[in-house]
Short mmCIF file of C-alpha atoms in Angstrom, two decimals:
data_model
loop_
_atom_site.label_atom_id
_atom_site.label_comp_id
_atom_site.label_asym_id
_atom_site.label_seq_id
_atom_site.Cartn_x
_atom_site.Cartn_y
_atom_site.Cartn_z
CA UNK A 56 -59.35 -25.98 25.32
CA UNK A 57 -59.80 -29.67 26.13
CA UNK A 58 -57.15 -31.59 28.05
CA UNK A 59 -56.40 -33.63 24.93
CA UNK A 60 -55.74 -30.43 22.94
CA UNK A 61 -53.33 -29.17 25.58
CA UNK A 62 -51.54 -32.53 25.66
CA UNK A 63 -51.25 -32.52 21.86
CA UNK A 64 -49.74 -29.02 21.88
CA UNK A 65 -47.28 -29.95 24.61
CA UNK A 66 -46.26 -33.05 22.65
CA UNK A 67 -45.18 -30.85 19.72
CA UNK A 68 -42.62 -29.17 21.98
CA UNK A 69 -41.51 -32.41 23.65
CA UNK A 70 -38.87 -33.36 21.10
CA UNK A 71 -35.26 -32.12 21.08
CA UNK A 72 -35.09 -31.66 17.31
CA UNK A 73 -38.36 -29.72 17.16
CA UNK A 74 -37.22 -27.67 20.16
CA UNK A 75 -34.01 -26.77 18.28
CA UNK A 76 -36.08 -25.62 15.31
CA UNK A 77 -38.31 -23.45 17.50
CA UNK A 78 -35.39 -21.82 19.29
CA UNK A 79 -33.75 -21.01 15.95
CA UNK A 80 -36.98 -19.50 14.63
CA UNK A 81 -37.09 -17.10 17.56
CA UNK A 82 -34.97 -14.81 15.39
CA UNK A 83 -38.22 -13.86 13.62
CA UNK A 84 -37.02 -14.89 10.17
CA UNK A 85 -38.39 -17.52 7.84
CA UNK A 86 -36.03 -20.48 7.47
CA UNK A 87 -35.87 -23.17 4.81
CA UNK A 88 -36.08 -26.81 5.77
CA UNK A 89 -32.46 -27.25 4.68
CA UNK A 90 -31.26 -24.42 6.92
CA UNK A 91 -33.06 -25.91 9.92
CA UNK A 92 -31.71 -29.38 9.13
CA UNK A 93 -28.12 -28.08 9.15
CA UNK A 94 -28.76 -26.06 12.29
CA UNK A 95 -30.10 -29.06 14.20
CA UNK A 96 -27.72 -31.58 12.61
CA UNK A 97 -30.46 -33.89 11.32
CA UNK A 98 -31.30 -35.44 7.97
CA UNK A 99 -33.63 -33.62 5.52
CA UNK A 100 -36.16 -36.46 5.71
CA UNK A 101 -36.28 -36.14 9.50
CA UNK A 102 -36.65 -32.37 9.21
CA UNK A 103 -39.57 -32.67 6.82
CA UNK A 104 -41.41 -35.02 9.18
CA UNK A 105 -40.95 -32.72 12.17
CA UNK A 106 -41.90 -29.58 10.25
CA UNK A 107 -45.05 -31.27 9.01
CA UNK A 108 -46.14 -31.92 12.59
CA UNK A 109 -45.39 -28.35 13.67
CA UNK A 110 -47.26 -26.84 10.72
CA UNK A 111 -50.26 -29.15 11.16
CA UNK A 112 -50.33 -28.31 14.87
CA UNK A 113 -50.46 -24.58 14.17
CA UNK A 114 -47.08 -23.86 15.73
CA UNK A 115 -45.41 -22.92 12.44
CA UNK A 116 -46.69 -21.15 9.34
CA UNK A 117 -45.48 -22.35 5.95
CA UNK A 118 -44.67 -20.32 2.83
CA UNK A 119 -43.52 -21.58 -0.54
CA UNK A 120 -41.49 -19.63 -3.09
CA UNK A 121 -40.67 -21.65 -6.16
CA UNK A 122 -38.95 -24.85 -5.08
CA UNK A 123 -38.20 -23.51 -1.62
CA UNK A 124 -40.28 -24.15 1.47
CA UNK A 125 -40.02 -21.59 4.23
CA UNK A 126 -41.38 -21.84 7.75
CA UNK A 127 -41.70 -19.29 10.53
CA UNK A 128 -43.32 -19.19 13.96
CA UNK A 129 -47.07 -18.91 13.47
CA UNK A 130 -47.54 -15.77 15.57
CA UNK A 131 -46.04 -13.75 18.46
CA UNK A 132 -47.93 -15.86 20.97
CA UNK A 133 -45.98 -18.96 19.92
CA UNK A 134 -42.73 -17.02 20.23
CA UNK A 135 -43.63 -15.95 23.77
CA UNK A 136 -44.50 -19.53 24.67
CA UNK A 137 -41.12 -20.80 23.40
CA UNK A 138 -39.24 -18.07 25.28
CA UNK A 139 -41.23 -18.70 28.47
CA UNK A 140 -40.52 -22.44 28.28
CA UNK A 141 -36.83 -21.75 27.71
CA UNK A 142 -36.76 -19.47 30.75
CA UNK A 143 -38.23 -22.21 32.93
CA UNK A 144 -36.11 -25.09 31.68
CA UNK A 145 -32.58 -24.23 32.82
CA UNK A 146 -30.83 -27.42 33.99
CA UNK A 147 -29.92 -27.55 37.70
CA UNK A 148 -26.22 -27.82 36.78
CA UNK A 149 -24.94 -25.53 34.04
CA UNK A 150 -23.29 -27.38 31.15
CA UNK A 151 -19.98 -25.75 30.18
CA UNK A 152 -19.64 -24.69 26.53
CA UNK A 153 -17.83 -27.17 24.30
CA UNK A 154 -15.64 -24.59 22.57
CA UNK A 155 -14.43 -21.00 22.76
CA UNK A 156 -16.72 -20.17 19.86
CA UNK A 157 -19.72 -21.57 21.73
CA UNK A 158 -18.72 -19.65 24.86
CA UNK A 159 -18.43 -16.38 22.93
CA UNK A 160 -21.77 -16.98 21.20
CA UNK A 161 -23.43 -17.69 24.55
CA UNK A 162 -22.06 -14.49 26.06
CA UNK A 163 -23.21 -12.47 23.06
CA UNK A 164 -26.72 -13.94 23.29
CA UNK A 165 -26.91 -13.19 27.01
CA UNK A 166 -25.69 -9.63 26.46
CA UNK A 167 -28.28 -8.74 23.82
CA UNK A 168 -30.47 -10.60 21.35
CA UNK A 169 -33.83 -10.54 19.65
CA UNK A 170 -36.66 -12.64 21.00
CA UNK A 171 -38.81 -13.04 17.88
CA UNK A 172 -39.42 -9.33 17.23
CA UNK A 173 -38.32 -7.57 20.44
CA UNK A 174 -35.09 -7.04 22.39
CA UNK A 175 -34.02 -9.49 25.07
CA UNK A 176 -31.04 -10.42 27.20
CA UNK A 177 -29.34 -7.84 29.41
CA UNK A 178 -30.01 -5.23 26.72
CA UNK A 179 -33.76 -5.84 26.80
CA UNK A 180 -33.83 -5.88 30.60
CA UNK A 181 -31.76 -2.68 30.85
CA UNK A 182 -34.08 -0.81 28.49
CA UNK A 183 -37.19 -2.16 30.23
CA UNK A 184 -35.96 -1.12 33.67
CA UNK A 185 -34.88 2.31 32.41
CA UNK A 186 -38.34 2.86 30.92
CA UNK A 187 -39.93 1.79 34.20
CA UNK A 188 -37.66 4.03 36.25
CA UNK A 189 -38.56 7.03 34.10
CA UNK A 190 -42.28 6.45 34.43
CA UNK A 191 -42.74 5.37 30.79
CA UNK A 192 -43.72 1.81 31.67
CA UNK A 193 -45.61 0.29 34.60
CA UNK A 194 -44.93 -3.21 35.86
CA UNK A 195 -46.79 -3.13 39.18
CA UNK A 196 -50.14 -4.07 37.70
CA UNK A 197 -48.93 -5.91 34.63
CA UNK A 198 -47.04 -4.33 31.78
CA UNK A 199 -48.57 -1.08 30.50
CA UNK A 200 -47.25 2.05 28.83
CA UNK A 201 -48.10 5.24 30.71
CA UNK A 202 -49.19 8.45 28.98
CA UNK A 203 -45.56 9.58 29.26
CA UNK A 204 -44.53 6.33 27.63
CA UNK A 205 -46.90 6.82 24.70
CA UNK A 206 -45.58 10.36 24.30
CA UNK A 207 -41.99 9.03 24.42
CA UNK A 208 -42.66 6.66 21.53
CA UNK A 209 -44.38 9.44 19.62
CA UNK A 210 -41.46 11.80 20.24
CA UNK A 211 -39.03 9.27 18.76
CA UNK A 212 -41.24 8.83 15.72
CA UNK A 213 -42.01 5.21 16.55
CA UNK A 214 -45.57 4.30 15.51
CA UNK A 215 -47.58 1.92 17.66
CA UNK A 216 -50.07 0.46 15.20
CA UNK A 217 -52.58 -1.99 16.66
CA UNK A 218 -52.95 -5.24 14.75
CA UNK A 219 -55.42 -7.80 15.93
CA UNK A 220 -55.55 -8.44 19.65
CA UNK A 221 -51.83 -8.16 20.39
CA UNK A 222 -51.32 -6.01 23.51
CA UNK A 223 -49.44 -2.73 23.29
CA UNK A 224 -47.10 -3.81 26.09
CA UNK A 225 -46.48 -7.27 27.46
CA UNK A 226 -43.91 -8.76 29.81
CA UNK A 227 -41.90 -11.65 28.37
CA UNK A 228 -39.84 -13.69 30.83
CA UNK A 229 -36.20 -13.51 29.76
CA UNK A 230 -34.60 -16.96 29.70
CA UNK A 231 -31.10 -15.73 30.60
CA UNK A 232 -31.97 -12.91 33.02
CA UNK A 233 -35.05 -14.52 34.63
CA UNK A 234 -36.82 -11.16 34.63
CA UNK A 235 -39.42 -9.77 32.21
CA UNK A 236 -38.45 -7.64 29.25
CA UNK A 237 -40.78 -5.52 27.13
CA UNK A 238 -42.68 -7.35 24.39
CA UNK A 239 -45.97 -6.66 22.60
CA UNK A 240 -46.46 -3.94 20.00
CA UNK A 241 -44.23 -1.52 21.89
CA UNK A 242 -41.38 -4.03 22.22
CA UNK A 243 -41.59 -4.94 18.54
CA UNK A 244 -41.72 -1.30 17.42
CA UNK A 245 -38.74 -0.35 19.59
CA UNK A 246 -36.69 -3.30 18.32
CA UNK A 247 -37.48 -2.46 14.68
CA UNK A 248 -36.54 1.18 15.31
CA UNK A 249 -33.26 0.19 16.96
CA UNK A 250 -32.28 -1.99 13.99
CA UNK A 251 -33.55 0.41 11.31
CA UNK A 252 -31.74 3.42 12.77
CA UNK A 253 -28.50 1.57 13.49
CA UNK A 254 -28.79 1.74 17.27
CA UNK A 255 -28.26 -2.02 17.19
CA UNK A 256 -26.77 -4.40 14.64
CA UNK A 257 -27.07 -8.15 14.36
CA UNK A 258 -23.88 -10.13 14.93
CA UNK A 259 -23.00 -13.70 14.01
CA UNK A 260 -25.49 -16.24 12.73
CA UNK A 261 -27.62 -16.37 15.86
CA UNK A 262 -30.07 -13.82 17.29
CA UNK A 263 -27.38 -11.80 19.04
CA UNK A 264 -27.32 -8.01 18.62
CA UNK A 265 -24.79 -5.37 19.62
CA UNK A 266 -25.44 -1.75 20.53
CA UNK A 267 -23.48 0.65 18.31
CA UNK A 268 -21.85 3.89 19.43
CA UNK A 269 -24.79 5.73 17.88
CA UNK A 270 -27.14 3.52 19.86
CA UNK A 271 -25.25 4.18 23.07
CA UNK A 272 -25.63 7.92 22.54
CA UNK A 273 -29.31 7.62 21.64
CA UNK A 274 -30.21 5.37 24.58
CA UNK A 275 -28.31 7.62 26.98
CA UNK A 276 -30.09 10.70 25.64
CA UNK A 277 -33.56 9.16 25.63
CA UNK A 278 -33.41 6.86 28.67
CA UNK A 279 -30.34 7.90 30.63
CA UNK A 280 -28.64 4.51 30.20
CA UNK A 281 -24.87 4.58 30.69
CA UNK A 282 -22.80 3.21 27.81
CA UNK A 283 -21.09 0.73 30.16
CA UNK A 284 -24.47 -0.88 30.88
CA UNK A 285 -24.93 -1.63 27.19
CA UNK A 286 -21.65 -3.48 26.62
#
Protein backbone atom coordinates (compact mmCIF):
# COMPACT_ATOMS: atom_id res chain seq x y z
CA UNK A 1 0.00 0.00 0.00
CA UNK A 2 1.29 3.46 -0.92
CA UNK A 3 1.35 6.27 1.63
CA UNK A 4 -1.33 8.09 -0.34
CA UNK A 5 -3.62 5.04 -0.13
CA UNK A 6 -3.17 4.82 3.63
CA UNK A 7 -3.86 8.55 3.99
CA UNK A 8 -7.02 8.22 1.88
CA UNK A 9 -8.29 5.34 4.02
CA UNK A 10 -7.56 7.24 7.23
CA UNK A 11 -9.42 10.27 5.86
CA UNK A 12 -12.58 8.18 5.50
CA UNK A 13 -12.57 7.58 9.26
CA UNK A 14 -11.62 11.17 10.14
CA UNK A 15 -15.14 12.57 10.23
CA UNK A 16 -17.49 12.45 13.22
CA UNK A 17 -20.60 11.66 11.16
CA UNK A 18 -18.90 8.84 9.26
CA UNK A 19 -17.47 7.54 12.53
CA UNK A 20 -21.00 7.44 14.00
CA UNK A 21 -22.17 5.41 11.00
CA UNK A 22 -19.30 2.93 11.35
CA UNK A 23 -19.86 2.43 15.06
CA UNK A 24 -23.57 1.78 14.46
CA UNK A 25 -22.77 -0.73 11.72
CA UNK A 26 -20.65 -2.74 14.16
CA UNK A 27 -23.89 -4.52 15.05
CA UNK A 28 -23.37 -6.56 11.87
CA UNK A 29 -26.71 -5.60 10.32
CA UNK A 30 -27.42 -3.76 7.11
CA UNK A 31 -28.86 -0.29 7.74
CA UNK A 32 -30.76 2.03 5.43
CA UNK A 33 -29.51 5.53 4.79
CA UNK A 34 -32.54 6.89 6.65
CA UNK A 35 -31.82 4.80 9.73
CA UNK A 36 -28.21 6.00 9.82
CA UNK A 37 -29.31 9.61 9.30
CA UNK A 38 -31.63 9.43 12.31
CA UNK A 39 -28.99 7.66 14.38
CA UNK A 40 -26.36 10.32 13.68
CA UNK A 41 -28.81 13.24 13.70
CA UNK A 42 -27.90 14.49 10.22
CA UNK A 43 -29.85 15.37 7.10
CA UNK A 44 -30.52 12.69 4.42
CA UNK A 45 -28.52 14.66 1.85
CA UNK A 46 -25.51 14.73 4.18
CA UNK A 47 -25.90 11.01 4.85
CA UNK A 48 -25.95 10.18 1.15
CA UNK A 49 -22.73 12.13 0.56
CA UNK A 50 -20.91 10.40 3.41
CA UNK A 51 -22.14 6.93 2.46
CA UNK A 52 -21.00 7.48 -1.10
CA UNK A 53 -17.47 8.16 0.10
CA UNK A 54 -17.45 5.10 2.37
CA UNK A 55 -18.76 2.81 -0.36
CA UNK A 56 -16.34 4.16 -2.97
CA UNK A 57 -13.48 3.75 -0.50
CA UNK A 58 -14.33 0.09 0.08
CA UNK A 59 -15.26 0.56 3.72
CA UNK A 60 -18.95 -0.19 3.20
CA UNK A 61 -20.77 -2.58 0.88
CA UNK A 62 -24.04 -1.45 -0.67
CA UNK A 63 -27.18 -3.47 -1.39
CA UNK A 64 -30.41 -2.29 -2.99
CA UNK A 65 -33.85 -3.83 -2.50
CA UNK A 66 -36.55 -1.99 -4.38
CA UNK A 67 -36.42 1.67 -3.39
CA UNK A 68 -34.32 0.98 -0.32
CA UNK A 69 -30.57 1.31 -0.14
CA UNK A 70 -28.82 -0.75 2.50
CA UNK A 71 -25.20 -0.54 3.60
CA UNK A 72 -23.09 -2.76 5.82
CA UNK A 73 -19.43 -2.97 6.76
CA UNK A 74 -17.54 -4.37 3.80
CA UNK A 75 -15.93 -7.27 5.68
CA UNK A 76 -14.80 -8.45 9.14
CA UNK A 77 -11.45 -6.73 8.68
CA UNK A 78 -13.16 -3.32 8.54
CA UNK A 79 -15.11 -4.19 11.69
CA UNK A 80 -11.89 -5.09 13.51
CA UNK A 81 -10.29 -1.84 12.37
CA UNK A 82 -13.23 0.22 13.70
CA UNK A 83 -13.20 -1.62 17.02
CA UNK A 84 -9.41 -1.26 17.35
CA UNK A 85 -9.62 2.47 16.65
CA UNK A 86 -12.41 2.84 19.20
CA UNK A 87 -10.30 1.02 21.79
CA UNK A 88 -7.41 3.43 21.25
CA UNK A 89 -9.41 6.66 21.19
CA UNK A 90 -10.76 6.98 24.72
CA UNK A 91 -10.60 10.66 25.78
CA UNK A 92 -8.24 11.44 28.69
CA UNK A 93 -11.21 12.68 30.75
CA UNK A 94 -14.37 10.60 30.68
CA UNK A 95 -17.46 12.53 29.56
CA UNK A 96 -20.42 11.85 31.88
CA UNK A 97 -23.59 10.55 30.20
CA UNK A 98 -26.20 13.20 29.42
CA UNK A 99 -29.16 11.21 30.73
CA UNK A 100 -30.12 8.18 32.79
CA UNK A 101 -31.07 6.40 29.58
CA UNK A 102 -27.61 7.05 28.12
CA UNK A 103 -25.98 5.86 31.33
CA UNK A 104 -28.01 2.63 31.32
CA UNK A 105 -27.24 2.03 27.64
CA UNK A 106 -23.53 2.58 28.27
CA UNK A 107 -23.51 0.10 31.15
CA UNK A 108 -25.36 -2.48 29.06
CA UNK A 109 -22.88 -2.08 26.19
CA UNK A 110 -19.92 -2.45 28.56
CA UNK A 111 -21.46 -5.54 30.17
CA UNK A 112 -22.03 -7.42 26.91
CA UNK A 113 -22.42 -6.57 23.25
CA UNK A 114 -21.70 -7.79 19.76
CA UNK A 115 -18.69 -6.48 17.89
CA UNK A 116 -19.76 -7.06 14.28
CA UNK A 117 -20.27 -10.84 14.54
CA UNK A 118 -18.62 -11.84 17.83
CA UNK A 119 -19.13 -11.19 21.54
CA UNK A 120 -17.44 -8.26 23.25
CA UNK A 121 -17.52 -6.28 26.47
CA UNK A 122 -17.10 -7.99 29.83
CA UNK A 123 -19.05 -10.96 28.46
CA UNK A 124 -16.63 -11.47 25.58
CA UNK A 125 -13.60 -11.05 27.85
CA UNK A 126 -15.01 -13.46 30.47
CA UNK A 127 -15.62 -16.16 27.87
CA UNK A 128 -12.21 -15.61 26.27
CA UNK A 129 -10.39 -15.87 29.58
CA UNK A 130 -12.38 -18.94 30.61
CA UNK A 131 -11.48 -20.64 27.33
CA UNK A 132 -7.82 -19.74 27.86
CA UNK A 133 -7.84 -20.99 31.44
CA UNK A 134 -9.28 -24.33 30.34
CA UNK A 135 -6.68 -24.83 27.65
CA UNK A 136 -9.13 -24.33 24.77
CA UNK A 137 -7.48 -21.15 23.54
CA UNK A 138 -3.87 -19.94 23.51
CA UNK A 139 -2.94 -16.28 23.74
CA UNK A 140 0.79 -16.54 24.45
CA UNK A 141 1.79 -16.79 20.81
CA UNK A 142 -1.17 -15.02 19.27
CA UNK A 143 -4.73 -16.27 19.37
CA UNK A 144 -5.11 -19.94 18.41
CA UNK A 145 -7.55 -22.71 19.28
CA UNK A 146 -5.88 -25.79 20.75
CA UNK A 147 -6.89 -29.34 19.84
CA UNK A 148 -9.02 -29.32 22.99
CA UNK A 149 -10.60 -26.11 21.80
CA UNK A 150 -11.48 -27.57 18.42
CA UNK A 151 -12.97 -30.60 20.18
CA UNK A 152 -14.95 -28.27 22.48
CA UNK A 153 -16.55 -26.51 19.52
CA UNK A 154 -17.27 -29.87 17.90
CA UNK A 155 -18.82 -31.19 21.12
CA UNK A 156 -21.22 -28.23 21.25
CA UNK A 157 -22.19 -28.78 17.64
CA UNK A 158 -20.70 -25.48 16.52
CA UNK A 159 -19.23 -25.78 13.00
CA UNK A 160 -16.07 -23.87 12.15
CA UNK A 161 -16.31 -23.49 8.38
CA UNK A 162 -13.38 -21.73 6.71
CA UNK A 163 -14.32 -18.95 4.31
CA UNK A 164 -11.61 -17.11 2.47
CA UNK A 165 -8.56 -16.15 4.47
CA UNK A 166 -10.30 -15.25 7.73
CA UNK A 167 -8.39 -16.81 10.66
CA UNK A 168 -10.06 -19.40 12.87
CA UNK A 169 -9.19 -17.39 15.98
CA UNK A 170 -8.14 -13.78 16.26
CA UNK A 171 -7.73 -11.36 19.14
CA UNK A 172 -9.80 -8.17 18.88
CA UNK A 173 -8.94 -5.36 21.29
CA UNK A 174 -12.03 -4.59 23.35
CA UNK A 175 -12.71 -0.84 23.47
CA UNK A 176 -14.28 -0.89 26.96
CA UNK A 177 -12.14 -3.56 28.63
CA UNK A 178 -8.82 -2.76 26.89
CA UNK A 179 -8.08 -6.47 26.59
CA UNK A 180 -8.52 -8.82 23.61
CA UNK A 181 -11.64 -10.87 23.13
CA UNK A 182 -12.09 -13.80 20.74
CA UNK A 183 -12.87 -12.91 17.13
CA UNK A 184 -12.33 -14.72 13.82
CA UNK A 185 -14.34 -17.73 12.67
CA UNK A 186 -14.46 -19.17 16.18
CA UNK A 187 -15.71 -15.92 17.72
CA UNK A 188 -18.36 -15.50 15.04
CA UNK A 189 -19.54 -19.12 15.33
CA UNK A 190 -19.76 -18.91 19.13
CA UNK A 191 -21.72 -15.65 18.98
CA UNK A 192 -24.16 -17.06 16.42
CA UNK A 193 -24.62 -20.18 18.56
CA UNK A 194 -25.25 -18.10 21.69
CA UNK A 195 -27.94 -16.06 19.94
CA UNK A 196 -29.51 -18.99 18.07
CA UNK A 197 -29.79 -21.17 21.18
CA UNK A 198 -31.03 -18.39 23.46
CA UNK A 199 -27.90 -18.23 25.61
CA UNK A 200 -27.91 -14.51 24.84
CA UNK A 201 -30.58 -12.09 23.66
CA UNK A 202 -30.24 -8.64 22.16
CA UNK A 203 -31.55 -5.76 24.27
CA UNK A 204 -32.44 -2.21 23.29
CA UNK A 205 -31.65 -0.66 19.93
CA UNK A 206 -27.88 -0.83 20.26
CA UNK A 207 -25.52 -3.82 20.10
CA UNK A 208 -26.01 -4.76 23.74
CA UNK A 209 -26.76 -8.39 24.64
CA UNK A 210 -27.80 -10.05 27.88
CA UNK A 211 -27.06 -13.59 29.03
CA UNK A 212 -30.25 -15.53 29.81
CA UNK A 213 -30.70 -18.01 32.65
CA UNK A 214 -30.30 -20.79 30.09
CA UNK A 215 -27.07 -19.16 28.93
CA UNK A 216 -25.79 -18.90 32.48
CA UNK A 217 -26.35 -22.62 32.98
CA UNK A 218 -24.77 -23.50 29.64
CA UNK A 219 -21.69 -21.32 30.13
CA UNK A 220 -21.21 -22.64 33.65
CA UNK A 221 -21.48 -26.24 32.44
CA UNK A 222 -19.19 -25.78 29.44
CA UNK A 223 -16.67 -23.23 30.73
CA UNK A 224 -17.13 -23.11 34.50
CA UNK A 225 -18.17 -19.45 34.47
CA UNK A 226 -20.11 -18.35 37.56
CA UNK A 227 -23.49 -16.75 36.90
CA UNK A 228 -22.46 -13.64 38.86
CA UNK A 229 -19.65 -13.02 36.35
CA UNK A 230 -22.17 -12.84 33.53
CA UNK A 231 -24.45 -10.18 35.04
